[in-house]
């Protein structure tokens, strides 16, 4: 069964550095999402992406964040200048169609900012 | 914005007993309510969902009920097994395009 994949599984970076988190959504899916989960807290929505543009973003998704679909398979989240409070588990998810509500999650990337 | 509350935060049951996890939501336009199971170190896995035009849905030992008037929905697991031990998250879609709003999660432990 196809699954969403994410790399790396764990990323350690210094405050102020740029990081890029990578995701490969399920191949026939058209809607892509990023969520994050700070340790011990709720899973929070960051951004959704469809047809090569952002569909929706949350208040967390400020100018430090960007997303891109650089080719037909990858979907990336870039944090330009990381802060300590960006430390979290970042999940990518995808869904097939607008009418298909089910979102399938990747295994996550644990980002640690020191 | 939408707010999803989930209770309890931890739940311990004996193998074979039932477990019930409850969630409330605030957006009356919410129309989709998924439940995810997350085992330690693994991805959240969609286990069941319900749409707002349905009051109950069952899949083997798992069932979800929805009360739109009261704005709450519940996950019921019957005949629990140790492999049901995990964190369970409820979510709803609110009135948004696709964004999910999650509850805080329930750590379910099933003792053999």
Short mmCIF file of C-alpha atoms in Angstrom, two decimals:
data_model
loop_
_atom_site.label_atom_id
_atom_site.label_comp_id
_atom_site.label_asym_id
_atom_site.label_seq_id
_atom_site.Cartn_x
_atom_site.Cartn_y
_atom_site.Cartn_z
CA UNK A 1 0.00 0.00 0.00
CA UNK A 2 1.47 3.41 -0.96
CA UNK A 3 2.54 5.65 1.91
CA UNK A 4 3.69 9.21 2.40
CA UNK A 5 7.41 9.32 3.08
CA UNK A 6 9.48 12.01 4.76
CA UNK A 7 13.17 12.76 5.07
CA UNK A 8 15.10 13.16 7.20
CA UNK A 9 13.57 11.40 10.19
CA UNK A 10 15.53 13.65 12.55
CA UNK A 11 17.18 16.98 11.85
CA UNK A 12 19.28 18.92 14.31
CA UNK A 13 20.10 22.50 13.43
CA UNK A 14 21.39 25.61 15.07
CA UNK A 15 19.19 28.62 15.69
CA UNK A 16 19.18 30.94 12.71
CA UNK A 17 19.97 28.22 10.18
CA UNK A 18 17.73 27.29 7.28
CA UNK A 19 16.23 23.83 7.10
CA UNK A 20 14.36 22.03 4.37
CA UNK A 21 12.08 19.15 5.25
CA UNK A 22 11.16 16.82 2.45
CA UNK A 23 8.06 14.81 1.73
CA UNK A 24 7.01 12.49 -1.03
CA UNK A 25 3.19 12.34 -1.07
CA UNK A 26 1.26 9.35 -2.36
CA UNK A 27 1.66 9.40 -6.11
CA UNK A 28 -1.92 10.06 -7.28
CA UNK A 29 -2.68 12.55 -4.55
CA UNK A 30 -3.22 16.19 -5.40
CA UNK A 31 -3.58 17.94 -2.03
CA UNK A 32 -0.64 18.31 0.32
CA UNK A 33 -0.37 19.51 3.88
CA UNK A 34 2.16 20.26 6.57
CA UNK A 35 1.35 19.93 10.24
CA UNK A 36 3.53 20.17 13.29
CA UNK A 37 3.39 18.80 16.80
CA UNK A 38 5.36 20.40 19.58
CA UNK A 39 6.16 17.80 22.24
CA UNK A 40 3.14 17.19 24.42
CA UNK A 41 0.87 19.49 22.43
CA UNK A 42 -1.78 19.19 19.73
CA UNK A 43 -1.06 18.49 16.11
CA UNK A 44 -1.34 21.92 14.44
CA UNK A 45 -2.02 22.77 10.84
CA UNK A 46 0.58 24.84 9.02
CA UNK A 47 -0.33 24.95 5.35
CA UNK A 48 -2.19 23.24 2.52
CA UNK A 49 -1.09 23.21 -1.11
CA UNK A 50 -2.92 22.42 -4.32
CA UNK A 51 -2.21 23.04 -7.98
CA UNK A 52 1.17 24.56 -7.21
CA UNK A 53 -0.08 27.16 -4.83
CA UNK A 54 -0.96 27.57 -1.18
CA UNK A 55 -4.66 26.93 -0.54
CA UNK A 56 -4.70 27.86 3.10
CA UNK A 57 -2.23 28.70 5.84
CA UNK A 58 -2.42 29.13 9.56
CA UNK A 59 -1.18 31.96 11.72
CA UNK A 60 1.88 29.84 12.51
CA UNK A 61 2.93 29.85 8.85
CA UNK A 62 4.64 33.24 8.80
CA UNK A 63 7.24 34.67 6.43
CA UNK A 64 9.88 32.33 7.80
CA UNK A 65 8.07 29.37 6.25
CA UNK A 66 7.67 28.45 2.62
CA UNK A 67 6.54 25.40 0.68
CA UNK A 68 7.40 24.18 -2.74
CA UNK A 69 6.72 21.33 -5.09
CA UNK A 70 10.02 21.40 -6.99
CA UNK A 71 9.20 18.39 -9.17
CA UNK A 72 6.46 15.86 -9.72
CA UNK A 73 7.10 13.92 -6.55
CA UNK A 74 8.58 16.05 -3.77
CA UNK A 75 6.88 18.54 -1.50
CA UNK A 76 9.14 20.60 0.74
CA UNK A 77 8.81 22.82 3.77
CA UNK A 78 11.54 25.41 4.27
CA UNK A 79 12.14 27.30 7.47
CA UNK A 80 14.40 30.23 6.64
CA UNK A 81 15.85 31.15 10.01
CA UNK A 82 15.02 28.60 12.65
CA UNK A 83 14.09 29.54 16.20
CA UNK A 84 14.19 27.41 19.33
CA UNK A 85 10.40 27.30 19.32
CA UNK A 86 10.40 25.67 15.88
CA UNK A 87 11.54 22.44 17.54
CA UNK A 88 8.75 19.99 16.87
CA UNK A 89 7.69 16.96 14.89
CA UNK A 90 6.69 18.01 11.39
CA UNK A 91 4.19 15.83 9.54
CA UNK A 92 3.42 15.91 5.86
CA UNK A 93 0.05 14.62 4.69
CA UNK A 94 -1.69 14.17 1.38
CA UNK A 95 -5.17 13.52 0.08
CA UNK A 96 -6.37 12.42 -3.31
CA UNK A 97 -9.04 14.82 -4.43
CA UNK A 98 -11.02 17.79 -3.20
CA UNK A 99 -13.92 15.51 -2.45
CA UNK A 100 -11.71 12.95 -0.77
CA UNK A 101 -11.42 14.06 2.79
CA UNK A 102 -9.06 11.39 4.04
CA UNK A 103 -5.59 12.70 4.77
CA UNK A 104 -2.73 10.24 5.01
CA UNK A 105 0.22 11.17 7.12
CA UNK A 106 3.93 10.61 6.75
CA UNK A 107 6.10 9.35 9.61
CA UNK A 108 7.29 12.84 10.48
CA UNK A 109 10.57 14.68 10.79
CA UNK A 110 11.72 15.54 14.27
CA UNK A 111 13.32 18.97 14.11
CA UNK A 112 15.55 19.99 17.00
CA UNK A 113 16.79 23.57 17.06
CA UNK A 114 19.67 24.21 19.45
CA UNK B 1 -11.07 29.57 15.18
CA UNK B 2 -12.26 26.03 15.58
CA UNK B 3 -11.56 24.33 18.91
CA UNK B 4 -11.52 20.59 19.47
CA UNK B 5 -11.42 19.27 23.01
CA UNK B 6 -10.58 15.63 23.71
CA UNK B 7 -11.06 13.60 26.88
CA UNK B 8 -9.64 11.78 28.66
CA UNK B 9 -5.95 12.48 28.16
CA UNK B 10 -5.06 9.02 29.46
CA UNK B 11 -7.14 5.87 29.61
CA UNK B 12 -6.19 2.48 31.02
CA UNK B 13 -8.36 -0.57 30.48
CA UNK B 14 -8.08 -4.29 30.95
CA UNK B 15 -7.85 -6.44 27.86
CA UNK B 16 -11.34 -7.30 26.67
CA UNK B 17 -12.95 -4.20 28.14
CA UNK B 18 -14.33 -1.33 26.08
CA UNK B 19 -12.73 2.08 25.72
CA UNK B 20 -14.48 5.32 24.89
CA UNK B 21 -12.81 8.58 23.92
CA UNK B 22 -14.85 11.75 23.53
CA UNK B 23 -14.33 14.95 21.59
CA UNK B 24 -16.26 18.18 21.34
CA UNK B 25 -16.00 20.81 18.64
CA UNK B 26 -17.14 24.39 18.24
CA UNK B 27 -17.72 25.03 14.53
CA UNK B 28 -21.31 24.08 13.69
CA UNK B 29 -20.32 23.90 10.00
CA UNK B 30 -17.90 21.03 10.67
CA UNK B 31 -18.73 18.10 8.42
CA UNK B 32 -15.92 15.58 8.68
CA UNK B 33 -14.52 13.89 11.77
CA UNK B 34 -11.56 11.51 11.47
CA UNK B 35 -9.81 9.52 14.16
CA UNK B 36 -6.09 8.78 14.03
CA UNK B 37 -4.08 6.19 15.93
CA UNK B 38 -0.42 6.87 16.59
CA UNK B 39 1.83 4.18 17.95
CA UNK B 40 5.08 5.23 19.53
CA UNK B 41 7.48 6.56 16.91
CA UNK B 42 5.09 5.91 14.02
CA UNK B 43 2.89 8.02 11.80
CA UNK B 44 -0.68 8.99 12.69
CA UNK B 45 -2.84 6.40 10.98
CA UNK B 46 -6.41 7.08 9.93
CA UNK B 47 -8.53 4.36 11.54
CA UNK B 48 -12.08 5.56 11.03
CA UNK B 49 -13.96 8.69 10.07
CA UNK B 50 -17.51 9.93 9.96
CA UNK B 51 -19.28 12.54 7.92
CA UNK B 52 -21.91 14.86 9.28
CA UNK B 53 -24.81 13.21 7.49
CA UNK B 54 -24.24 10.00 9.45
CA UNK B 55 -24.82 9.39 13.16
CA UNK B 56 -22.75 6.26 13.61
CA UNK B 57 -20.21 4.21 11.73
CA UNK B 58 -18.71 0.87 12.65
CA UNK B 59 -15.70 -1.07 11.46
CA UNK B 60 -15.19 -4.35 13.29
CA UNK B 61 -14.26 -3.46 16.89
CA UNK B 62 -14.18 0.27 16.27
CA UNK B 63 -17.16 2.59 16.07
CA UNK B 64 -17.61 6.33 15.96
CA UNK B 65 -20.76 8.21 16.93
CA UNK B 66 -21.61 11.80 16.12
CA UNK B 67 -24.09 14.09 17.81
CA UNK B 68 -24.30 17.25 15.72
CA UNK B 69 -26.74 18.96 18.03
CA UNK B 70 -24.44 18.62 20.99
CA UNK B 71 -21.31 19.00 18.82
CA UNK B 72 -19.58 15.95 20.09
CA UNK B 73 -18.27 12.71 18.65
CA UNK B 74 -16.84 9.63 20.27
CA UNK B 75 -14.61 6.68 19.47
CA UNK B 76 -15.63 3.33 20.87
CA UNK B 77 -13.28 0.36 20.91
CA UNK B 78 -14.75 -2.94 22.03
CA UNK B 79 -12.91 -6.10 23.13
CA UNK B 80 -9.69 -4.15 23.52
CA UNK B 81 -6.37 -5.86 22.90
CA UNK B 82 -2.84 -4.88 23.99
CA UNK B 83 -2.06 -3.87 20.40
CA UNK B 84 -4.75 -1.19 20.68
CA UNK B 85 -2.38 0.65 23.03
CA UNK B 86 -1.47 3.95 21.34
CA UNK B 87 -2.29 7.63 21.30
CA UNK B 88 -5.63 8.37 19.64
CA UNK B 89 -6.37 11.76 18.11
CA UNK B 90 -9.72 13.10 17.08
CA UNK B 91 -9.96 15.84 14.51
CA UNK B 92 -12.47 17.79 12.53
CA UNK B 93 -12.35 19.74 9.32
CA UNK B 94 -14.33 22.73 10.48
CA UNK B 95 -15.64 24.82 7.64
CA UNK B 96 -12.24 25.07 5.99
CA UNK B 97 -10.94 23.76 2.69
CA UNK B 98 -9.08 20.81 4.10
CA UNK B 99 -7.32 21.85 7.25
CA UNK B 100 -7.82 19.49 10.18
CA UNK B 101 -8.15 20.66 13.75
CA UNK B 102 -6.87 18.10 16.21
CA UNK B 103 -7.62 17.23 19.79
CA UNK B 104 -4.78 16.83 22.26
CA UNK B 105 -4.77 13.07 22.06
CA UNK B 106 -5.62 10.21 24.42
CA UNK B 107 -2.98 7.75 25.55
CA UNK B 108 -4.79 4.41 25.67
CA UNK B 109 -3.12 1.58 27.53
CA UNK B 110 -4.61 -1.90 27.38
CA UNK B 111 -3.31 -4.21 30.10
CA UNK B 112 -3.16 -7.95 29.35
#
